XYZ file of C-alpha atoms in Angstrom:
600
model
C -46.841 5.610 29.661
C -48.652 8.827 30.482
C -51.089 10.261 27.970
C -48.981 13.421 27.698
C -46.002 11.377 26.566
C -48.097 9.605 23.931
C -49.453 12.909 22.659
C -45.990 14.464 22.510
C -44.678 11.421 20.658
C -47.519 11.569 18.149
C -46.923 15.279 17.512
C -43.185 14.760 17.089
C -43.750 11.953 14.610
C -46.199 14.049 12.633
C -43.709 16.906 12.430
C -40.972 14.460 11.412
C -43.120 13.233 8.544
C -43.684 16.792 7.328
C -39.957 17.518 7.530
C -39.184 14.385 5.529
C -41.749 15.317 2.894
C -40.214 18.783 2.637
C -36.681 17.388 2.543
C -35.530 19.726 5.321
C -32.450 17.962 6.702
C -32.139 20.236 9.746
C -35.731 19.644 10.849
C -35.449 15.914 10.111
C -32.443 15.649 12.425
C -34.192 17.727 15.093
C -37.398 15.706 15.178
C -35.645 12.343 14.830
C -33.760 13.193 18.007
C -36.972 14.213 19.726
C -38.811 11.045 18.606
C -36.018 8.808 19.906
C -36.013 10.644 23.243
C -39.774 10.221 23.629
C -39.561 6.583 22.536
C -37.060 5.938 25.290
C -39.292 7.689 27.803
C -42.283 5.694 26.568
C -40.424 2.418 27.121
C -39.450 3.183 30.728
C -42.757 2.108 32.347
C -42.471 -1.330 30.701
C -39.081 -1.968 32.251
C -40.647 -1.258 35.639
C -43.504 -3.665 35.073
C -45.908 -1.169 33.491
C -46.926 -3.268 30.497
C -50.607 -3.112 31.427
C -50.454 0.692 31.505
C -48.916 0.617 28.043
C -51.733 -1.519 26.667
C -54.335 0.767 28.250
C -52.636 3.795 26.760
C -52.442 2.114 23.358
C -56.200 1.589 23.428
C -56.848 5.178 24.573
C -54.753 6.663 21.800
C -56.229 4.436 19.068
C -57.900 7.313 17.281
C -54.660 9.265 17.166
C -52.850 6.251 15.740
C -55.440 5.889 12.971
C -54.893 9.501 12.047
C -51.129 8.988 12.029
C -51.533 5.944 9.782
C -53.438 8.033 7.276
C -50.545 10.506 7.312
C -48.052 7.699 6.651
C -46.832 6.787 10.151
C -46.580 2.984 10.578
C -48.635 1.771 13.493
C -47.646 -1.813 14.217
C -51.364 -2.615 14.687
C -51.582 -6.311 13.928
C -55.292 -6.870 13.455
C -55.241 -7.607 9.742
C -56.688 -4.269 8.584
C -55.058 -1.426 6.709
C -55.877 2.203 7.375
C -57.698 4.024 4.603
C -56.858 7.582 3.589
C -59.708 9.118 5.572
C -58.598 7.442 8.807
C -61.218 4.682 8.782
C -60.218 1.019 8.654
C -61.224 -1.267 5.839
C -60.468 -4.966 5.350
C -57.246 -5.405 3.393
C -58.464 -8.393 1.316
C -61.157 -6.211 -0.286
C -58.557 -3.920 -1.809
C -57.183 -4.523 -5.279
C -53.438 -4.941 -5.782
C -53.352 -1.538 -7.432
C -54.989 0.018 -4.383
C -52.429 -1.591 -2.108
C -49.542 -0.217 -4.132
C -51.123 3.218 -4.246
C -51.701 3.041 -0.500
C -48.045 2.237 0.181
C -47.014 5.351 -1.705
C -49.702 7.470 -0.063
C -48.717 6.265 3.379
C -45.152 7.349 2.826
C -43.564 3.925 3.347
C -41.252 4.544 0.405
C -40.004 7.917 1.600
C -36.250 7.952 2.215
C -35.554 9.290 5.688
C -31.879 9.869 5.060
C -31.273 8.994 8.694
C -28.073 7.425 9.934
C -29.933 4.724 11.824
C -33.148 2.795 11.206
C -36.183 4.678 9.990
C -38.262 5.964 12.933
C -40.933 3.378 13.712
C -42.031 4.615 17.094
C -45.485 3.138 17.433
C -44.262 -0.272 16.318
C -41.680 -0.358 19.066
C -44.009 0.902 21.810
C -46.989 -1.318 21.035
C -44.891 -4.465 20.635
C -42.811 -3.912 23.732
C -46.041 -3.786 25.665
C -46.566 -7.461 24.880
C -43.585 -8.673 26.884
C -42.316 -5.583 28.666
C -38.741 -6.687 27.906
C -36.087 -5.484 25.453
C -34.655 -7.844 22.840
C -31.847 -10.075 24.072
C -29.238 -9.531 21.362
C -25.844 -10.259 22.915
C -25.506 -14.058 22.898
C -21.712 -14.099 22.926
C -21.252 -14.304 26.680
C -18.401 -16.801 26.712
C -15.621 -16.272 24.167
C -13.723 -19.421 23.229
C -10.094 -19.273 24.493
C -8.707 -19.830 20.967
C -10.665 -16.815 19.751
C -10.257 -14.589 22.794
C -6.526 -15.252 22.867
C -6.037 -14.133 19.260
C -3.810 -11.049 18.986
C -4.657 -8.144 16.706
C -1.703 -9.077 14.491
C -2.900 -12.686 14.165
C -6.446 -11.495 13.543
C -5.281 -9.308 10.665
C -3.180 -12.165 9.286
C -6.181 -14.523 9.236
C -8.352 -11.905 7.552
C -5.708 -11.227 4.933
C -5.456 -14.945 4.153
C -9.230 -15.053 3.705
C -9.507 -11.737 1.803
C -11.684 -10.343 4.586
C -12.135 -6.703 5.568
C -13.956 -5.460 8.682
C -15.110 -1.839 8.984
C -17.566 0.274 10.980
C -18.233 1.200 14.599
C -15.361 2.473 16.708
C -12.403 0.135 16.379
C -14.348 -2.743 14.802
C -11.324 -3.885 12.789
C -9.129 -4.247 15.900
C -11.791 -5.416 18.353
C -10.633 -8.871 19.435
C -14.222 -9.735 20.352
C -14.805 -9.791 16.575
C -11.900 -12.178 15.937
C -12.764 -14.788 13.258
C -14.168 -18.121 14.433
C -12.075 -20.724 12.625
C -13.923 -23.747 14.045
C -17.616 -24.420 14.567
C -17.092 -25.040 18.284
C -15.752 -21.485 18.610
C -19.339 -20.220 18.316
C -20.313 -21.689 21.674
C -23.672 -22.637 20.153
C -25.434 -25.793 21.399
C -25.163 -29.083 19.517
C -28.722 -28.908 18.169
C -27.958 -25.563 16.476
C -24.610 -26.777 15.093
C -26.137 -30.025 13.812
C -26.473 -28.613 10.282
C -22.696 -27.993 10.048
C -21.739 -31.650 10.487
C -20.960 -32.097 6.765
C -18.545 -29.143 6.662
C -14.940 -29.194 7.818
C -14.703 -25.541 8.851
C -16.661 -22.274 8.587
C -16.416 -20.313 5.336
C -14.773 -16.843 5.484
C -18.116 -15.010 5.634
C -19.372 -17.324 8.386
C -16.251 -17.171 10.534
C -16.229 -13.370 10.498
C -19.970 -12.678 10.693
C -20.758 -15.013 13.585
C -18.888 -13.156 16.363
C -20.404 -9.852 15.236
C -23.989 -11.136 14.932
C -23.805 -13.116 18.170
C -22.569 -9.948 19.887
C -25.891 -8.360 18.929
C -24.706 -5.868 16.317
C -26.327 -4.991 13.006
C -24.233 -6.242 10.112
C -23.628 -5.647 6.406
C -22.083 -8.606 4.586
C -20.557 -8.031 1.145
C -19.715 -11.385 -0.439
C -20.179 -13.276 -3.671
C -22.945 -15.833 -4.067
C -22.049 -19.323 -2.899
C -20.028 -18.055 0.074
C -22.165 -19.668 2.776
C -24.224 -16.626 3.742
C -27.366 -18.612 4.572
C -25.793 -20.433 7.505
C -23.886 -17.225 8.184
C -27.117 -15.575 9.306
C -29.100 -18.782 9.865
C -27.269 -20.295 12.845
C -27.261 -17.045 14.878
C -30.948 -16.708 13.967
C -31.770 -20.043 15.628
C -29.807 -19.035 18.736
C -31.527 -15.620 18.739
C -35.036 -17.086 18.575
C -34.246 -19.559 21.356
C -32.873 -16.746 23.533
C -35.996 -14.578 23.045
C -38.227 -17.483 24.054
C -36.221 -18.211 27.193
C -36.083 -14.543 28.177
C -39.814 -14.061 27.593
C -39.160 -11.315 25.048
C -41.528 -12.638 22.400
C -45.171 -13.017 23.242
C -47.302 -16.142 23.196
C -48.517 -15.415 19.693
C -47.890 -17.475 16.582
C -44.822 -15.552 15.417
C -42.927 -14.996 13.267
C -39.907 -13.812 15.240
C -37.448 -13.762 12.327
C -37.964 -12.514 8.776
C -35.782 -13.080 5.695
C -36.434 -11.212 2.450
C -34.956 -12.483 -0.839
C -35.341 -11.228 -4.429
C -36.471 -14.429 -6.171
C -38.701 -17.401 -5.483
C -35.878 -19.853 -6.098
C -33.532 -18.183 -3.620
C -36.313 -17.878 -1.022
C -37.114 -21.599 -1.357
C -33.456 -22.488 -1.036
C -32.958 -20.344 2.089
C -36.088 -21.815 3.638
C -34.893 -25.363 2.987
C -31.613 -24.658 4.793
C -33.394 -23.002 7.730
C -36.057 -25.722 7.857
C -33.418 -28.458 8.074
C -31.319 -26.536 10.604
C -34.329 -25.537 12.711
C -35.784 -29.052 12.935
C -33.389 -29.948 15.757
C -34.240 -26.736 17.634
C -38.034 -26.845 17.432
C -38.007 -23.837 15.107
C -40.498 -23.855 12.235
C -40.267 -21.870 9.014
C -42.419 -21.132 5.992
C -41.561 -19.769 2.556
C -43.968 -17.268 0.978
C -43.639 -16.292 -2.678
C -45.771 -15.435 -5.675
C -46.739 -17.566 -8.637
C -48.583 -20.141 -6.513
C -51.885 -20.059 -4.569
C -51.711 -18.445 -1.131
C -53.700 -21.095 0.744
C -50.843 -23.362 1.808
C -48.751 -20.387 2.902
C -51.680 -18.828 4.769
C -52.440 -22.104 6.564
C -48.823 -22.409 7.736
C -48.812 -18.832 9.028
C -52.052 -19.383 10.926
C -50.687 -22.554 12.552
C -47.689 -20.553 13.680
C -44.047 -20.347 12.580
C -40.930 -18.805 14.061
C -39.322 -17.858 10.719
C -40.802 -16.432 7.528
C -38.720 -16.406 4.338
C -40.204 -14.693 1.323
C -40.122 -12.394 -1.643
C -41.147 -8.775 -0.963
C -44.238 -8.776 -3.193
C -45.961 -11.785 -1.639
C -44.830 -10.764 1.862
C -46.500 -7.374 1.493
C -49.681 -8.985 0.139
C -49.953 -11.335 3.125
C -49.062 -8.517 5.498
C -51.811 -6.314 4.057
C -54.242 -9.245 4.210
C -53.582 -9.424 7.960
C -52.277 -12.988 7.705
C -48.562 -12.307 8.165
C -48.212 -10.191 11.322
C -44.677 -8.863 11.739
C -45.024 -7.028 15.033
C -42.995 -9.624 16.951
C -40.101 -9.886 14.490
C -36.847 -9.234 16.346
C -34.380 -10.516 13.699
C -34.516 -9.152 10.146
C -32.406 -10.266 7.172
C -32.268 -8.598 3.749
C -30.499 -11.058 1.448
C -29.187 -10.109 -1.999
C -30.121 -6.484 -1.282
C -28.573 -5.206 -4.511
C -30.685 -7.569 -6.578
C -33.872 -6.602 -4.713
C -33.204 -2.969 -5.609
C -32.475 -3.914 -9.229
C -35.872 -5.588 -9.390
C -37.646 -2.508 -8.026
C -38.561 -3.916 -4.610
C -37.497 -0.878 -2.568
C -41.071 0.382 -1.899
C -42.104 -3.113 -0.749
C -39.049 -3.412 1.507
C -39.823 -0.083 3.154
C -43.481 -0.971 3.672
C -42.573 -4.336 5.224
C -39.827 -2.943 7.468
C -42.232 -0.318 8.771
C -44.233 -3.113 10.428
C -41.245 -4.708 12.168
C -40.293 -3.480 15.641
C -37.691 -0.736 15.486
C -35.300 -2.231 18.058
C -34.783 -5.363 15.952
C -31.400 -6.750 14.944
C -30.946 -6.211 11.206
C -28.568 -7.936 8.806
C -28.055 -7.033 5.154
C -26.182 -9.135 2.612
C -25.221 -8.045 -0.878
C -22.806 -9.130 -3.588
C -22.015 -5.508 -4.466
C -21.936 -2.220 -2.566
C -23.407 0.486 -4.849
C -24.708 3.818 -3.610
C -28.334 2.652 -3.614
C -27.527 -0.258 -1.283
C -25.506 2.032 0.986
C -28.469 4.376 1.217
C -30.841 1.520 2.074
C -28.435 0.338 4.762
C -28.266 3.798 6.302
C -32.052 3.801 6.626
C -32.591 0.390 8.188
C -29.430 -0.539 10.088
C -28.111 1.027 13.273
C -24.340 1.524 13.498
C -23.590 -1.666 11.556
C -20.293 -3.502 11.194
C -19.443 -4.137 7.541
C -17.712 -7.371 6.526
C -16.377 -7.635 2.971
C -15.106 -10.867 1.482
C -12.903 -10.164 -1.536
C -13.224 -6.842 -3.343
C -15.855 -4.266 -2.481
C -15.965 -3.440 -6.170
C -17.554 -5.691 -8.770
C -15.498 -8.889 -8.727
C -15.858 -12.516 -9.779
C -14.674 -15.511 -7.809
C -11.000 -16.224 -8.442
C -11.727 -19.957 -8.512
C -13.523 -19.571 -11.868
C -11.640 -19.732 -15.182
C -13.324 -17.199 -17.468
C -13.311 -17.461 -21.276
C -14.846 -14.587 -23.264
C -15.432 -15.048 -26.976
C -16.395 -12.121 -29.220
C -18.799 -13.663 -31.712
C -21.356 -12.931 -34.392
C -24.844 -13.667 -32.956
C -25.621 -15.914 -35.941
C -22.695 -18.182 -35.109
C -23.725 -18.874 -31.525
C -25.752 -22.049 -32.164
C -22.883 -23.853 -33.880
C -20.407 -22.707 -31.227
C -22.761 -23.827 -28.446
C -22.965 -27.322 -29.921
C -19.173 -27.403 -30.166
C -18.862 -26.325 -26.511
C -21.260 -29.097 -25.502
C -18.848 -31.635 -26.958
C -15.963 -29.858 -25.257
C -17.410 -29.321 -21.776
C -20.259 -31.857 -21.532
C -18.955 -34.904 -23.394
C -19.674 -37.174 -20.389
C -23.301 -35.998 -20.424
C -23.231 -36.350 -16.633
C -21.498 -33.236 -15.326
C -23.748 -30.295 -14.444
C -23.746 -27.319 -16.836
C -25.915 -24.181 -16.903
C -26.551 -22.197 -20.089
C -27.797 -18.671 -19.487
C -29.901 -16.733 -22.005
C -31.159 -13.169 -21.749
C -34.736 -13.394 -22.971
C -37.355 -15.950 -22.017
C -38.114 -16.612 -25.704
C -34.532 -17.777 -26.161
C -34.761 -20.438 -23.451
C -37.197 -22.860 -25.176
C -35.488 -22.304 -28.548
C -32.053 -23.250 -27.146
C -33.659 -26.142 -25.250
C -35.172 -27.513 -28.481
C -31.882 -27.003 -30.352
C -30.036 -29.167 -27.837
C -32.783 -31.771 -27.453
C -32.896 -32.298 -31.234
C -29.170 -33.088 -31.065
C -29.727 -35.641 -28.311
C -28.729 -33.608 -25.247
C -30.810 -34.176 -22.108
C -31.791 -30.760 -20.801
C -34.525 -28.603 -19.244
C -35.258 -24.884 -19.268
C -36.557 -22.490 -16.603
C -37.948 -19.072 -17.461
C -40.879 -16.783 -16.739
C -43.304 -18.410 -19.166
C -43.528 -21.717 -17.304
C -45.347 -22.378 -14.048
C -43.712 -22.281 -10.651
C -44.263 -26.024 -10.326
C -42.434 -26.690 -13.600
C -39.567 -24.448 -12.579
C -39.223 -26.143 -9.187
C -39.325 -29.604 -10.789
C -36.631 -28.634 -13.311
C -34.327 -27.239 -10.629
C -34.821 -30.305 -8.417
C -34.072 -32.639 -11.357
C -30.929 -30.619 -12.090
C -29.832 -30.787 -8.448
C -30.430 -34.551 -8.397
C -28.445 -35.003 -11.615
C -31.253 -36.663 -13.557
C -31.117 -33.673 -15.919
C -27.487 -32.466 -15.993
C -27.987 -29.576 -18.422
C -30.100 -26.519 -17.491
C -31.018 -23.558 -19.711
C -32.041 -20.542 -17.659
C -32.832 -16.870 -17.797
C -31.586 -14.608 -15.018
C -34.356 -15.935 -12.757
C -31.841 -18.629 -11.732
C -28.761 -16.423 -11.746
C -28.817 -15.332 -8.135
C -28.584 -17.302 -4.946
C -29.278 -20.839 -6.159
C -26.900 -23.141 -4.332
C -26.561 -26.097 -6.681
C -23.493 -28.161 -5.807
C -20.898 -29.278 -8.345
C -21.849 -27.110 -11.319
C -18.720 -27.442 -13.442
C -19.495 -25.143 -16.356
C -21.531 -21.987 -16.982
C -22.100 -20.838 -20.567
C -23.463 -17.369 -21.266
C -25.245 -17.813 -24.594
C -26.385 -14.174 -24.290
C -24.528 -11.547 -22.290
C -26.752 -10.085 -19.527
C -27.974 -6.504 -19.351
C -25.533 -5.626 -16.564
C -22.025 -6.762 -15.690
C -23.268 -7.360 -12.125
C -25.542 -10.072 -13.492
C -22.599 -11.537 -15.404
C -20.727 -11.944 -12.112
C -23.751 -13.532 -10.448
C -24.369 -15.867 -13.375
C -20.866 -17.280 -13.441
C -21.018 -17.516 -9.643
C -23.124 -20.684 -10.102
C -19.818 -22.516 -10.577
C -16.622 -22.439 -8.524
C -18.547 -22.621 -5.248
C -17.504 -23.908 -1.813
C -13.817 -23.768 -2.697
C -14.139 -25.777 -5.929
C -12.973 -24.621 -9.359
C -15.231 -23.916 -12.305
C -15.345 -22.742 -15.935
C -17.357 -19.893 -17.432
C -17.553 -19.439 -21.213
C -19.231 -16.286 -22.490
C -20.439 -15.186 -25.918
C -19.961 -11.410 -26.331
C -21.717 -9.852 -29.319
C -20.271 -6.621 -30.673
C -23.436 -4.656 -31.434
C -25.561 -5.088 -28.310
C -22.861 -5.882 -25.726
C -20.196 -3.284 -26.629
C -21.294 -0.735 -23.935
C -20.378 -3.238 -21.214
C -16.934 -4.100 -22.556
C -15.043 -1.795 -20.183
C -16.693 -3.232 -17.066
C -16.164 -6.798 -18.276
C -12.472 -6.113 -18.913
C -12.130 -4.813 -15.351
C -13.761 -7.965 -13.951
C -11.435 -10.185 -15.976
C -8.338 -8.261 -14.936
C -9.314 -8.205 -11.257
C -9.613 -12.001 -11.339
C -6.295 -12.418 -13.182
C -7.993 -13.748 -16.329
C -6.888 -13.390 -19.934
C -8.536 -10.501 -21.799
C -9.133 -11.298 -25.496
C -7.694 -8.854 -28.032
C -11.076 -8.657 -29.778
C -12.620 -7.438 -26.511
C -9.917 -4.807 -25.943
C -10.780 -3.273 -29.325
C -14.026 -1.966 -27.822
C -12.073 0.128 -25.324
C -11.763 0.026 -21.558
C -13.884 3.059 -20.687
C -16.624 2.460 -18.125
C -19.739 4.544 -18.539
C -21.083 6.070 -15.321
C -24.627 5.206 -16.236
C -27.129 2.742 -14.824
C -29.094 0.484 -17.111
C -32.611 1.748 -17.762
C -33.944 -1.771 -17.275
C -32.178 -2.307 -13.945
C -31.551 -0.109 -10.955
C -34.682 2.010 -11.397
C -34.759 2.665 -7.672
C -37.497 4.565 -5.894
C -35.343 7.671 -5.595
C -35.580 8.034 -9.392
C -39.363 7.754 -9.521
C -41.790 10.655 -9.663
C -44.555 9.527 -7.315
C -46.926 12.113 -8.748
C -46.597 10.776 -12.301
C -49.381 8.725 -13.811
C -48.560 5.020 -13.857
C -47.851 3.394 -17.213
C -47.217 -0.269 -17.797
C -44.062 -1.091 -19.734
C -43.444 -4.673 -20.830
C -40.037 -5.932 -21.915
C -39.271 -9.165 -23.698
C -37.509 -10.553 -20.652
C -38.488 -12.315 -17.464
C -41.195 -10.560 -15.507
C -40.197 -11.687 -12.037
């Protein structure tokens, strides 16, 4: 790439940043177009074998890149240092956590571009492409199975209707027969070593059968589906095929990876995803590591330094390791944001933006969410390019129809006696798995002691116990040695524990979305389940209207006592959840607010 092109690109990016800061939509659109044009021009020499020229140019324009970093433009420089505000580099490990957070805001990683496609990450794309000189090989769906390719549009729509599936986005996505659902595992055309992990399943789940043809065709995807729908293998199997294809095509360099990145909101979900990918990748020579907070970094750092193809992690720990220079994301070609709505609820948007700014801009990006609120739509518009959206069930807040829901309006003081009665009703065998959800972490040990004193074998997980204790409790629950688990919302999302028969909500959650995700622990993989919920008049009344809608959508009985509170739904987000970056004044002085709930 000629120096003039690099200079023009740098100037265009600088002007784009100023336009974004000013919120001038017209200028943003103008300079985004210019940046993309120059990016394309910059990539041309690589395709003609000019990778060495690119590397030379990258070295020549190093000073410019440092200046751009100080102004908030991500650089893709993978040397383990972060740019300071005056343009000089300083070792990331020497910075405090507060400094790192301040730096992310100062560098503009959290600024919403408002663009229709991925946020402009020009330097990332140009520097990384110089490593291999080849574009990402995304389309892996070369040979369509005859049973899929021969499916008519009418039959395709019939199958989707049977599976409550909706396909939207791109021109004609809904009627594109290339996106016809794969009803058998062999329809994927994937090799036996990749399909090895499906041997215990009879057929793909609805989200898998519809996502696979779209992902394997190389498109960005948004998947809207309830927890327990099989999303992990939905993005996991194409991920293994994608990594293998990049290796064979020489797209990824000879570094230590990673080539695929999965972000999840909680430690438990990240560990679960990693276990699935670890088991599936073992037959393909694909290694993975899970990075999350609450435990020492050493083991995670050692694994990253040895080299892995996949990193699964929570945004906070991922950003820490990225800033420490240990987790280098410049070769990531496959990005997954799982449980995106929950990550926004937990305030991870700034971390997500900072992490995505270090991933190459021509990546394939997948986003999965149980709901489709405005904040998630906005995030998708920033990081995905012309995605296809697949919805399983309702796009609105909805619970699985395989769950029988019982809602009981109750005085808070009567809950202990009713809980003990429900134990005799639902857990008389003392062998079937049951989860009891509480709202506050102080409630968890109290309910645990209440049940243990009455002879029930149980364990509790909440924010006041160590990560090791939490992992041990979950593993004992999965194994069945402890069939009764008391949990705060830390375990409400993403945990795939088979054969949970009953969920009891001792305390109603702060949002109806969390109610849906809590009860989603049962009724998974096509099985039925029971959810019994205590609804207290004083504190839970504002959520009555939303709960009534969820019950009606699922065809459940609505108690008369609940209807007395009215069916109105307030158009207001909880102050404890959904405090997304767009609502935050970055100039305001930081204040620490502590709630009596899990600090995850």
